Amino acid sequence: EVQLVQSGAEVKKPGESLKISCKASEYSFTTYWIGWVRQMPGKGLEWMGVIFPGDSDTRYSPSFQGQVTFSADKSISTAYLQWSSLKASDSALYYCARLGGDYIEYFDHWGQGTLVTVSS
Amino acid sequence: ELVMTQSPATLSVSPGERATLSCRASQSISSNLAWYQQKFGQAPRLLVYDASTRATGIPARFSGSGSGTEFTLTISSLQSEDFALYYCQQYNNWPRTFGQGTKVEIK
């Protein structure tokens, strides 16, 4: 069974850096895109972008370009989402999810989510 | 950016009744549409992709239809476990975008 297990909740201060993780198992990590989705408190889903772990090709939604960085470590089947300088508005639940279909299409398996709280 | 508009925002339905959820795209997306279900405190789950193909393990009471700009998710006979939030997502244009969601609640 495909599994995506995300790192635990984080509480940070504005200006701090953060890297959260998404460990994949039970499928070929390097042959599927992995995406990130933001859900702000009480709000809907926002498509942030994707990474192809096979070659680290990344595609960012314009709303998130320059605000976050995706990366992946093939040796441990883990994808990462990182911020260099957090803002209070980054407080949200972040999901990683595997892309199904022929290209960057729909999310067929999801992680459990990582809650990020940014507060002074 | 392509905008996905879901209606209604909230749908009140009695158990056993049919629920019809709508999703409209601001321009044609062919059949490049997925539907997800999100229960409270849980990650979303893929229900339908390519507008009408049920994902693995999804009960037959869930069906998707439509193409172009108008799409529908129908739940033929609502079960207690179906009361949740539902989102559509297009994957025809860049960036991929979600609708704002429809909450299906118990009437």
Tab-separated table of C-alpha atoms in Angstrom:
chain	number	residue	atom	x	y	z
A	1	GLU	CA	0.000	0.000	0.000
A	2	VAL	CA	1.336	3.428	-0.981
A	3	GLN	CA	2.144	5.513	2.088
A	4	LEU	CA	3.193	9.121	2.583
A	5	VAL	CA	4.169	9.920	6.158
A	6	GLN	CA	4.756	13.554	7.037
A	7	SER	CA	6.788	15.057	9.847
A	8	GLY	CA	5.145	16.362	12.989
A	9	ALA	CA	3.607	19.693	13.880
A	10	GLU	CA	5.888	22.707	14.115
A	11	VAL	CA	5.680	25.952	16.078
A	12	LYS	CA	8.002	28.676	14.860
A	13	LYS	CA	8.568	32.403	15.180
A	14	PRO	CA	8.346	34.855	12.291
A	15	GLY	CA	11.649	35.060	10.421
A	16	GLU	CA	12.722	31.530	11.325
A	17	SER	CA	13.433	28.844	8.749
A	18	LEU	CA	11.662	25.504	8.494
A	19	LYS	CA	11.854	22.288	6.513
A	20	ILE	CA	9.081	19.703	6.735
A	21	SER	CA	9.273	16.228	5.277
A	22	CYS	CA	7.180	13.616	3.490
A	23	LYS	CA	8.505	10.057	3.458
A	24	ALA	CA	7.182	7.798	0.721
A	25	SER	CA	7.000	4.024	0.755
A	26	GLU	CA	5.605	1.063	-1.176
A	27	TYR	CA	6.063	2.551	-4.630
A	28	SER	CA	8.867	3.776	-6.896
A	29	PHE	CA	9.634	7.199	-5.415
A	30	THR	CA	11.611	8.446	-8.412
A	31	THR	CA	8.916	7.822	-11.018
A	32	TYR	CA	5.984	9.827	-9.631
A	33	TRP	CA	5.616	13.557	-9.085
A	34	ILE	CA	4.924	14.654	-5.514
A	35	GLY	CA	2.969	17.787	-4.793
A	36	TRP	CA	2.279	20.100	-1.885
A	37	VAL	CA	-1.100	21.519	-0.904
A	38	ARG	CA	-1.803	24.239	1.638
A	39	GLN	CA	-4.934	24.465	3.763
A	40	MET	CA	-5.195	27.573	5.872
A	41	PRO	CA	-7.333	27.398	9.025
A	42	GLY	CA	-10.965	26.880	8.097
A	43	LYS	CA	-10.244	27.329	4.390
A	44	GLY	CA	-10.023	25.274	1.222
A	45	LEU	CA	-7.200	23.540	-0.587
A	46	GLU	CA	-4.499	25.476	-2.451
A	47	TRP	CA	-2.234	23.850	-5.050
A	48	MET	CA	1.338	24.923	-4.264
A	49	GLY	CA	3.392	22.991	-6.772
A	50	VAL	CA	5.195	19.751	-7.462
A	51	ILE	CA	8.575	18.059	-7.640
A	52	PHE	CA	9.752	15.055	-9.649
A	53	PRO	CA	12.128	13.204	-7.343
A	54	GLY	CA	13.795	11.415	-10.241
A	55	ASP	CA	15.567	14.576	-11.366
A	56	SER	CA	14.306	17.230	-8.889
A	57	ASP	CA	12.400	19.069	-11.615
A	58	THR	CA	10.059	21.483	-9.863
A	59	ARG	CA	6.976	23.439	-10.857
A	60	TYR	CA	5.609	26.133	-8.568
A	61	SER	CA	2.224	27.764	-8.635
A	62	PRO	CA	2.800	31.512	-9.189
A	63	SER	CA	1.299	32.274	-5.773
A	64	PHE	CA	4.041	30.260	-4.094
A	65	GLN	CA	6.984	30.863	-6.447
A	66	GLY	CA	9.824	32.392	-4.449
A	67	GLN	CA	8.029	31.828	-1.152
A	68	VAL	CA	8.861	28.149	-0.626
A	69	THR	CA	11.328	25.574	-1.945
A	70	PHE	CA	10.708	21.944	-2.816
A	71	SER	CA	13.426	19.323	-2.673
A	72	ALA	CA	13.778	15.559	-2.544
A	73	ASP	CA	16.304	12.989	-1.340
A	74	LYS	CA	16.070	9.863	-3.482
A	75	SER	CA	18.258	7.849	-1.130
A	76	ILE	CA	15.615	7.982	1.605
A	77	SER	CA	12.475	8.443	-0.535
A	78	THR	CA	11.665	11.735	1.143
A	79	ALA	CA	10.359	15.015	-0.223
A	80	TYR	CA	10.718	18.336	1.554
A	81	LEU	CA	8.997	21.694	1.734
A	82	GLN	CA	11.016	24.541	3.177
A	83	TRP	CA	10.806	28.181	4.076
A	84	SER	CA	13.793	30.471	4.601
A	85	SER	CA	11.914	33.135	6.544
A	86	LEU	CA	8.488	32.281	7.910
A	87	LYS	CA	5.617	34.738	8.184
A	88	ALA	CA	2.524	34.519	10.344
A	89	SER	CA	0.517	34.018	7.150
A	90	ASP	CA	2.386	30.733	6.545
A	91	SER	CA	0.436	29.196	9.433
A	92	ALA	CA	-1.507	26.366	7.856
A	93	LEU	CA	-1.837	22.636	7.395
A	94	TYR	CA	0.426	21.370	4.634
A	95	TYR	CA	-0.191	18.134	2.783
A	96	CYS	CA	2.109	16.222	0.495
A	97	ALA	CA	0.465	13.997	-2.074
A	98	ARG	CA	1.490	11.759	-4.950
A	99	LEU	CA	0.423	12.697	-8.459
A	100	GLY	CA	-1.497	10.132	-10.470
A	101	GLY	CA	-2.142	10.139	-14.181
A	102	ASP	CA	0.283	10.592	-17.045
A	103	TYR	CA	1.725	13.904	-15.948
A	104	ILE	CA	0.973	16.495	-13.251
A	105	GLU	CA	-2.693	15.682	-12.888
A	106	TYR	CA	-4.552	14.585	-9.784
A	107	PHE	CA	-3.426	13.546	-6.307
A	108	ASP	CA	-4.061	9.845	-5.761
A	109	HIS	CA	-2.424	9.349	-2.361
A	110	TRP	CA	-2.057	11.867	0.436
A	111	GLY	CA	0.053	12.308	3.547
A	112	GLN	CA	-1.614	12.977	6.861
A	113	GLY	CA	-0.638	16.652	6.886
A	114	THR	CA	1.819	18.782	8.876
A	115	LEU	CA	0.483	21.687	10.910
A	116	VAL	CA	2.742	24.729	10.862
A	117	THR	CA	2.095	27.515	13.363
A	118	VAL	CA	4.040	30.760	13.066
A	119	SER	CA	3.584	33.100	15.990
A	120	SER	CA	5.676	35.537	17.952
B	1	GLU	CA	-5.398	31.616	-13.526
B	2	LEU	CA	-8.281	29.313	-14.259
B	3	VAL	CA	-11.012	29.668	-11.635
B	4	MET	CA	-13.064	26.728	-10.421
B	5	THR	CA	-16.401	27.639	-8.854
B	6	GLN	CA	-18.317	25.097	-6.802
B	7	SER	CA	-21.972	25.303	-5.891
B	8	PRO	CA	-23.692	25.295	-3.589
B	9	ALA	CA	-21.352	26.210	-0.756
B	10	THR	CA	-23.398	24.042	1.588
B	11	LEU	CA	-25.788	21.250	0.672
B	12	SER	CA	-28.220	19.900	3.279
B	13	VAL	CA	-29.326	16.373	2.477
B	14	SER	CA	-31.116	13.610	4.379
B	15	PRO	CA	-29.464	10.187	4.614
B	16	GLY	CA	-30.542	8.008	1.716
B	17	GLU	CA	-31.230	10.950	-0.561
B	18	ARG	CA	-29.313	11.976	-3.668
B	19	ALA	CA	-26.761	14.774	-3.558
B	20	THR	CA	-25.708	16.713	-6.627
B	21	LEU	CA	-22.629	18.917	-6.437
B	22	SER	CA	-21.558	21.276	-9.212
B	23	CYS	CA	-18.199	22.565	-10.348
B	24	ARG	CA	-17.763	25.149	-13.087
B	25	ALA	CA	-14.522	26.103	-14.817
B	26	SER	CA	-13.884	29.650	-16.061
B	27	GLN	CA	-12.755	28.161	-19.390
B	28	SER	CA	-12.885	24.743	-20.983
B	29	ILE	CA	-10.818	22.041	-19.277
B	30	SER	CA	-11.949	19.110	-21.416
B	31	SER	CA	-12.365	16.204	-18.958
B	32	ASN	CA	-9.322	17.069	-16.867
B	33	LEU	CA	-11.106	17.227	-13.553
B	34	ALA	CA	-10.827	15.401	-10.238
B	35	TRP	CA	-13.071	15.290	-7.187
B	36	TYR	CA	-11.887	14.822	-3.606
B	37	GLN	CA	-13.626	14.180	-0.321
B	38	GLN	CA	-12.294	15.595	2.929
B	39	LYS	CA	-13.717	14.549	6.262
B	40	PHE	CA	-13.149	16.643	9.345
B	41	GLY	CA	-9.596	16.271	10.637
B	42	GLN	CA	-8.529	14.033	7.769
B	43	ALA	CA	-6.535	14.390	4.578
B	44	PRO	CA	-8.467	14.618	1.319
B	45	ARG	CA	-9.214	11.420	-0.591
B	46	LEU	CA	-9.431	11.070	-4.366
B	47	LEU	CA	-12.925	10.077	-5.499
B	48	VAL	CA	-13.025	10.671	-9.246
B	49	TYR	CA	-10.529	11.622	-11.947
B	50	ASP	CA	-10.822	12.331	-15.649
B	51	ALA	CA	-14.240	13.754	-14.724
B	52	SER	CA	-15.978	10.381	-14.513
B	53	THR	CA	-13.544	7.594	-13.540
B	54	ARG	CA	-13.927	6.395	-9.971
B	55	ALA	CA	-10.679	5.985	-8.062
B	56	THR	CA	-9.716	2.621	-6.619
B	57	GLY	CA	-11.986	1.525	-3.793
B	58	ILE	CA	-14.572	4.280	-4.244
B	59	PRO	CA	-18.163	3.030	-3.912
B	60	ALA	CA	-20.399	3.009	-6.973
B	61	ARG	CA	-22.792	5.519	-5.366
B	62	PHE	CA	-20.245	8.221	-6.300
B	63	SER	CA	-20.363	9.243	-9.930
B	64	GLY	CA	-18.856	12.092	-11.860
B	65	SER	CA	-19.974	13.606	-15.126
B	66	GLY	CA	-19.418	16.571	-17.398
B	67	SER	CA	-16.845	18.032	-19.732
B	68	GLY	CA	-15.778	21.430	-20.947
B	69	THR	CA	-16.804	23.870	-18.218
B	70	GLU	CA	-19.628	22.135	-16.328
B	71	PHE	CA	-19.115	19.152	-14.034
B	72	THR	CA	-21.208	17.266	-11.521
B	73	LEU	CA	-20.492	14.876	-8.686
B	74	THR	CA	-23.510	12.813	-7.734
B	75	ILE	CA	-23.857	10.741	-4.600
B	76	SER	CA	-26.809	8.506	-5.337
B	77	SER	CA	-27.865	7.592	-1.787
B	78	LEU	CA	-26.087	9.430	0.977
B	79	GLN	CA	-24.610	7.346	3.746
B	80	SER	CA	-23.614	8.752	7.125
B	81	GLU	CA	-19.941	8.565	6.187
B	82	ASP	CA	-20.491	10.775	3.122
B	83	PHE	CA	-21.157	13.948	5.092
B	84	ALA	CA	-17.963	15.864	4.396
B	85	LEU	CA	-16.352	18.554	2.272
B	86	TYR	CA	-15.940	17.988	-1.456
B	87	TYR	CA	-13.461	19.734	-3.734
B	88	CYS	CA	-12.986	19.741	-7.474
B	89	GLN	CA	-9.571	20.306	-9.067
B	90	GLN	CA	-8.656	20.990	-12.688
B	91	TYR	CA	-5.490	19.729	-14.319
B	92	ASN	CA	-5.896	21.131	-17.800
B	93	ASN	CA	-4.244	24.511	-17.225
B	94	TRP	CA	-1.276	25.789	-15.266
B	95	PRO	CA	-1.345	26.358	-12.383
B	96	ARG	CA	-3.603	23.520	-11.302
B	97	THR	CA	-6.431	24.899	-9.163
B	98	PHE	CA	-9.063	23.712	-6.717
B	99	GLY	CA	-12.609	24.873	-6.268
B	100	GLN	CA	-13.516	26.413	-2.932
B	101	GLY	CA	-15.421	23.357	-1.777
B	102	THR	CA	-18.971	22.205	-1.060
B	103	LYS	CA	-19.939	21.068	2.408
B	104	VAL	CA	-22.484	18.249	2.473
B	105	GLU	CA	-24.298	18.303	5.793
B	106	ILE	CA	-27.077	16.318	7.387
B	107	LYS	CA	-30.529	17.809	6.911
